[in-house]
Coordinates of C-alpha atoms in Angstrom, one line a residue:
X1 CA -18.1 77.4 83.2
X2 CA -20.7 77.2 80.1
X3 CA -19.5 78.7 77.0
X4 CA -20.8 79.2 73.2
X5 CA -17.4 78.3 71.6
X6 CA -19.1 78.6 68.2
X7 CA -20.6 81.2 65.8
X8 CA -23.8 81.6 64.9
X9 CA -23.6 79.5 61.7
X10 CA -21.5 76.1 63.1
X11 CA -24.2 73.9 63.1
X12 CA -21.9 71.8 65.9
X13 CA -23.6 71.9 69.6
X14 CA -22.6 75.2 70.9
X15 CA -22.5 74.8 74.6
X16 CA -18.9 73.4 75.8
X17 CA -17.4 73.2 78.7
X18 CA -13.0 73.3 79.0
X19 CA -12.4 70.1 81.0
X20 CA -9.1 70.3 81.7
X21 CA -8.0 71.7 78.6
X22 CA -10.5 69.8 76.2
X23 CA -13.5 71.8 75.4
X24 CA -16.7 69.0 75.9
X25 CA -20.4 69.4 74.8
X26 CA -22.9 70.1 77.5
X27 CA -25.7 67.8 75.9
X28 CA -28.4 65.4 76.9
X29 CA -28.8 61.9 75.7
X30 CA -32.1 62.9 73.0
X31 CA -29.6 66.3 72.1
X32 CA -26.6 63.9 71.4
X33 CA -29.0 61.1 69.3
X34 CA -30.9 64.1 67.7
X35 CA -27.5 65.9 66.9
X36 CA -25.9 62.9 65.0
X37 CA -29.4 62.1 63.0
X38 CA -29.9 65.9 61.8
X39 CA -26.5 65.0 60.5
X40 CA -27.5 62.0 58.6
X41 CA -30.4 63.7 57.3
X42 CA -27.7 66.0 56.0
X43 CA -25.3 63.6 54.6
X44 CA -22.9 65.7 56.1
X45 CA -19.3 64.3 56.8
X46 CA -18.9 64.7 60.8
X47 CA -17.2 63.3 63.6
X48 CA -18.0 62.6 66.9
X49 CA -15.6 61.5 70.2
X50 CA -16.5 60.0 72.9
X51 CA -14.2 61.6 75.6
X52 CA -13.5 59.9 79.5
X53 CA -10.8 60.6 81.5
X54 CA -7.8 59.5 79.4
X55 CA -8.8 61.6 76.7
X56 CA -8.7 64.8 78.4
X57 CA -5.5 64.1 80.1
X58 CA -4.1 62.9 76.9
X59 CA -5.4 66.3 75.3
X60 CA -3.9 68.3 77.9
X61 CA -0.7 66.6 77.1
X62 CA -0.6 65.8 73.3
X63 CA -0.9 69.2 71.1
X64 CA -2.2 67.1 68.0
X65 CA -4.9 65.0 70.1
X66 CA -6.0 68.0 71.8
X67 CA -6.4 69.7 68.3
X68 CA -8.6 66.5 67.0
X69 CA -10.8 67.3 69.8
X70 CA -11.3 70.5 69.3
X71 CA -12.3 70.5 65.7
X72 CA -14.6 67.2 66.9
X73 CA -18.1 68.1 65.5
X74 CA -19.4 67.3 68.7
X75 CA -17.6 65.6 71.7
X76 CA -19.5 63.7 74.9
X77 CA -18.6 63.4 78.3
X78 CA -17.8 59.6 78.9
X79 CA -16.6 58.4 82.1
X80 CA -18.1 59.4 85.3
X81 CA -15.3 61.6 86.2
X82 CA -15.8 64.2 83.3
X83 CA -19.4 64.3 83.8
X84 CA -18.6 65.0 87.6
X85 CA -16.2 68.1 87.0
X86 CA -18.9 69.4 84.0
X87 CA -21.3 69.5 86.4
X88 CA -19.4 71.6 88.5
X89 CA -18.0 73.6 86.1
X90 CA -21.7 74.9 85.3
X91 CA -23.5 72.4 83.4
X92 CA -25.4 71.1 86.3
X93 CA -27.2 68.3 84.8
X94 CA -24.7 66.8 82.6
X95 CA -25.0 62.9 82.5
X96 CA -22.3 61.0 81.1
X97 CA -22.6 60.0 76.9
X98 CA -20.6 57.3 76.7
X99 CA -20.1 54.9 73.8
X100 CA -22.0 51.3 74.3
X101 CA -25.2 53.5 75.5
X102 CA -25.1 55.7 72.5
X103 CA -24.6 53.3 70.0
X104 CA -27.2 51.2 71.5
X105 CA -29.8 54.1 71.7
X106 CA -28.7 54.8 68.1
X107 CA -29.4 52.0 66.5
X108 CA -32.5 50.9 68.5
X109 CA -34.0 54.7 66.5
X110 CA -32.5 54.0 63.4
X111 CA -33.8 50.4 63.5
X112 CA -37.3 52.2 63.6
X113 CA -36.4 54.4 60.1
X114 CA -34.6 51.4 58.4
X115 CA -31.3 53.5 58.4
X116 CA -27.9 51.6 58.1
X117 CA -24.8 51.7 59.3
X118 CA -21.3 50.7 58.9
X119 CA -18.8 48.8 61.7
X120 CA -15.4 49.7 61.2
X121 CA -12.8 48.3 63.5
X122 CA -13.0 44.9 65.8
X123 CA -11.3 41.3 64.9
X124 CA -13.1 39.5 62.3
X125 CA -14.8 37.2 64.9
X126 CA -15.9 40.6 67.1
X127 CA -17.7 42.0 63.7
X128 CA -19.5 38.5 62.7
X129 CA -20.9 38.1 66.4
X130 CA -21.4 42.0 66.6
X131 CA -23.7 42.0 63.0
X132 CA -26.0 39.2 64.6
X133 CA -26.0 40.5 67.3
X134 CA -27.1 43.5 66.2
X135 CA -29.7 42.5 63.8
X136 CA -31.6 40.0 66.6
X137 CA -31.6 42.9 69.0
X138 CA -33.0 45.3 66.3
X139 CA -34.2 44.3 63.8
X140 CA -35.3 46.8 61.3
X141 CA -31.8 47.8 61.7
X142 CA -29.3 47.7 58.2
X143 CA -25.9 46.5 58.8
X144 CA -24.5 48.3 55.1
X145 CA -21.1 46.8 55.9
X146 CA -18.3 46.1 58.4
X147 CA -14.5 45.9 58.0
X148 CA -11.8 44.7 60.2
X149 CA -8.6 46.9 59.3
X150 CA -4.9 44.8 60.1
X151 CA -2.7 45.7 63.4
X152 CA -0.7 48.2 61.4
X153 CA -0.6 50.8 58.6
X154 CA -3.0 50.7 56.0
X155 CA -1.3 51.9 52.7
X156 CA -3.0 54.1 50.1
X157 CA -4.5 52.1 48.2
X158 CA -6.3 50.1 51.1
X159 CA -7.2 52.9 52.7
X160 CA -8.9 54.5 49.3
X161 CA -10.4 50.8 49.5
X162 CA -11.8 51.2 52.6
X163 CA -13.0 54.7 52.2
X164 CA -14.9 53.4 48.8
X165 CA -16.4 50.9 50.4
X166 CA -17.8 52.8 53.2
X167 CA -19.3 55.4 50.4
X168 CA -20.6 52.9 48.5
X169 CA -23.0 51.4 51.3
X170 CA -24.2 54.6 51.6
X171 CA -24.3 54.3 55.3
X172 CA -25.7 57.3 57.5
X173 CA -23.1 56.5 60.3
X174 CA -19.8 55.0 60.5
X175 CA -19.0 53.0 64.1
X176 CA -15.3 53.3 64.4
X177 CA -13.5 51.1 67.3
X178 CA -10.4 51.5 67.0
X179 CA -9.3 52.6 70.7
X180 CA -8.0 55.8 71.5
X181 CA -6.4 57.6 70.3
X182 CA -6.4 56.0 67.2
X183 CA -9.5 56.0 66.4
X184 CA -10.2 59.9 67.1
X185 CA -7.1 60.4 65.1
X186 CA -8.5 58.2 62.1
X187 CA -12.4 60.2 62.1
X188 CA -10.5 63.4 62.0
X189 CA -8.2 62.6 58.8
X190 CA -11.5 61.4 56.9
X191 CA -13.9 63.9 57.8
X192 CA -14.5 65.0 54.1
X193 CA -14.0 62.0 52.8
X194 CA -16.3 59.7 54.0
X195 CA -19.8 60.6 53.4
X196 CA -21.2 59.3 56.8
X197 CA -21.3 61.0 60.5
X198 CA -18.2 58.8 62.0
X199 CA -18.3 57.9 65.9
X200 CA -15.7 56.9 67.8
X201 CA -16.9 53.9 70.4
X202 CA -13.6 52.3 71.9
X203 CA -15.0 48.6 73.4
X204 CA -18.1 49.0 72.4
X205 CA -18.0 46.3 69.9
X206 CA -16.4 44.1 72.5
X207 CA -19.3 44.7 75.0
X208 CA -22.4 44.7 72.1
X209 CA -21.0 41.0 70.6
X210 CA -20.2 39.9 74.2
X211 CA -16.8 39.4 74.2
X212 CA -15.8 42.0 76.9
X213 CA -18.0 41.4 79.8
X214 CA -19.4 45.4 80.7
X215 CA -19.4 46.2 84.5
X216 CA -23.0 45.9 86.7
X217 CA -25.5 48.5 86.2
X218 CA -25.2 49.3 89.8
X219 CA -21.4 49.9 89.0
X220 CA -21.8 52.2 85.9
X221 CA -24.8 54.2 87.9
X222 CA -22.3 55.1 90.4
X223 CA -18.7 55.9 88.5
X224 CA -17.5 52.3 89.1
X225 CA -17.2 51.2 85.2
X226 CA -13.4 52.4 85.3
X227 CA -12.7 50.2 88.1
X228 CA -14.3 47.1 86.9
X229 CA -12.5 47.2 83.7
X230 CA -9.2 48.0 85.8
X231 CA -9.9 44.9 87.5
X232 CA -10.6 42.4 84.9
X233 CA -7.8 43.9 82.5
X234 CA -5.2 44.7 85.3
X235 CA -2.4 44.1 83.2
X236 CA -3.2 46.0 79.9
X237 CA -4.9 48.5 81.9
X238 CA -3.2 49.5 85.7
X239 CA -1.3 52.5 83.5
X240 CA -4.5 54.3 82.1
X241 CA -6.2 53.9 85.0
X242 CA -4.3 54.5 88.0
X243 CA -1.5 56.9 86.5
X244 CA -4.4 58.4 84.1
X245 CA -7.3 59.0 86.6
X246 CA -4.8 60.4 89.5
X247 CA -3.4 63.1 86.6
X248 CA -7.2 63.6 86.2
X249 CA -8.1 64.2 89.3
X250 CA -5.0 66.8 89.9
X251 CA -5.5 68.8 87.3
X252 CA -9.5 69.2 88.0
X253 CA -9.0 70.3 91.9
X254 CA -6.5 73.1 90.0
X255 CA -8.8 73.7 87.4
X256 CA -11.9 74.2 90.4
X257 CA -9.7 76.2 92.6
X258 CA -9.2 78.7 89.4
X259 CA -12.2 78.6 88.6
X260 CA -13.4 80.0 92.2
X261 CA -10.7 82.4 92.7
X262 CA -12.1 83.6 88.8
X263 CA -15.5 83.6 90.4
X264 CA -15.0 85.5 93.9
X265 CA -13.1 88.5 91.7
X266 CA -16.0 88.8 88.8
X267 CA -18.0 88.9 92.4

């Protein structure tokens, strides 16, 4: 069911829907791109996730994931699946937001007002490829910087590093791809202190630079995106999608039968 989650000052999208447990923004494609550029017009310090199937499951599960997606300035509906049980859970148009899209759409409009962004996340060979990318396919598009944190901790001084560099490019948005939940985790501890609207994209660097192959069209139109990265990546990732999706799809017929049992006694 649609509900306003917010008060009449959050400047956040107000209509959510609880999937699963993990309240999602009912939003179109121009409200999402519009939402993040009012933001940038702002200079306002936001954060954005990009939620499929594994992250509502995770959220249902994880008290400090589910909070980070709670306090998410806005959160989309990737993932076919999540779209699906939106749609009939009330918001009967939703489409799915997913990350590759949006950070394509976004740059090809912020390519047209000479904005720039900032790439955080991806191996050094990812981010090189990803920047030409990038620049060939838009190219009134600013690239402010890009940075390729190590496979563990930062300490405090590289992460004050980090979080001075970002600042100092003066970026409107931040990129993040870190996977999840490590990324979502990361936006939500610097909301404040980065001065950028961060969004969380998983493999989106891997599919914009080419070195993830993305599923057919005729795939993603039809829910299939999860199955072609299932196959291609069995081994790293039979777990999130097999064991993931079939907790998913448990917990929405519950969460549908509720909901109608709800409905027939308000009728």
């Amino acid at each position: 069911m649609l509900q306003s989650l917010n008060g009449p000052n959050d400047s956040r999208v107000s209509q959510k829907v609880a999937v699963l447990k993990a309240s999602i923004d009912a939003v179109t494609w121009e409200e999402a791109v519009g939402k993040i550029q009012a933001w940038v017009e702002e200079k306002s310090s936001r954060y954005v996730c990009i939620c499929n199937a594994h992250s509502v499951v995770t959220a249902a599960q994880d008290p400090g994931f589910y909070k980070v997606i709670e306090e998410a300035d806005m959160a989309t509906p990737d993932g076919a699946p999540v779209a699906w049980l939106m749609r009939k859970l009330g918001a009967l148009r939703q489409e799915r937001i997913n990350g590759p899209d949006l950070m394509q759409r976004y740059c090809f409009e912020a390519s047209a007002r000479g904005e720039s962004i900032y790439l955080y996340g991806g191996s050094e060979a990812t981010l090189d490829t990803l920047k030409n990318e990038l620049t060939r396919r838009f190219p009134g598009l600013k690239i402010a910087g890009a940075y390729s944190p190590p496979y563990r901790e930062l300490t405090p001084e590289e992460q004050e590093a980090a979080i001075d560099s970002i600042n100092a490019s003066e970026a409107g948005t931040v990129w993040v791809s870190l996977g999840c939940p490590k990324q979502e985790a990361w936006m939500a501890a610097h909301r404040g202190r980065v001065n950028a609207v961060m969004i969380g994209v998983g493999a989106a660097f891997d599919y914009h630079a080419g070195t993830i192959r993305r599923a057919p069209l005729w795939m993603q139109h039809n829910g299939l995106e999860w199955l072609f990265r299932l196959l291609t990546e069995p081994r790293r990732l039979w777990k999130r999608y097999l064991v993931t999706n079939s907790l998913f799809i448990w917990h929405a017929i519950r969460q549908l039968l509720q909901n109608r049992v709800c409905q027939n006694k308000r009728s």
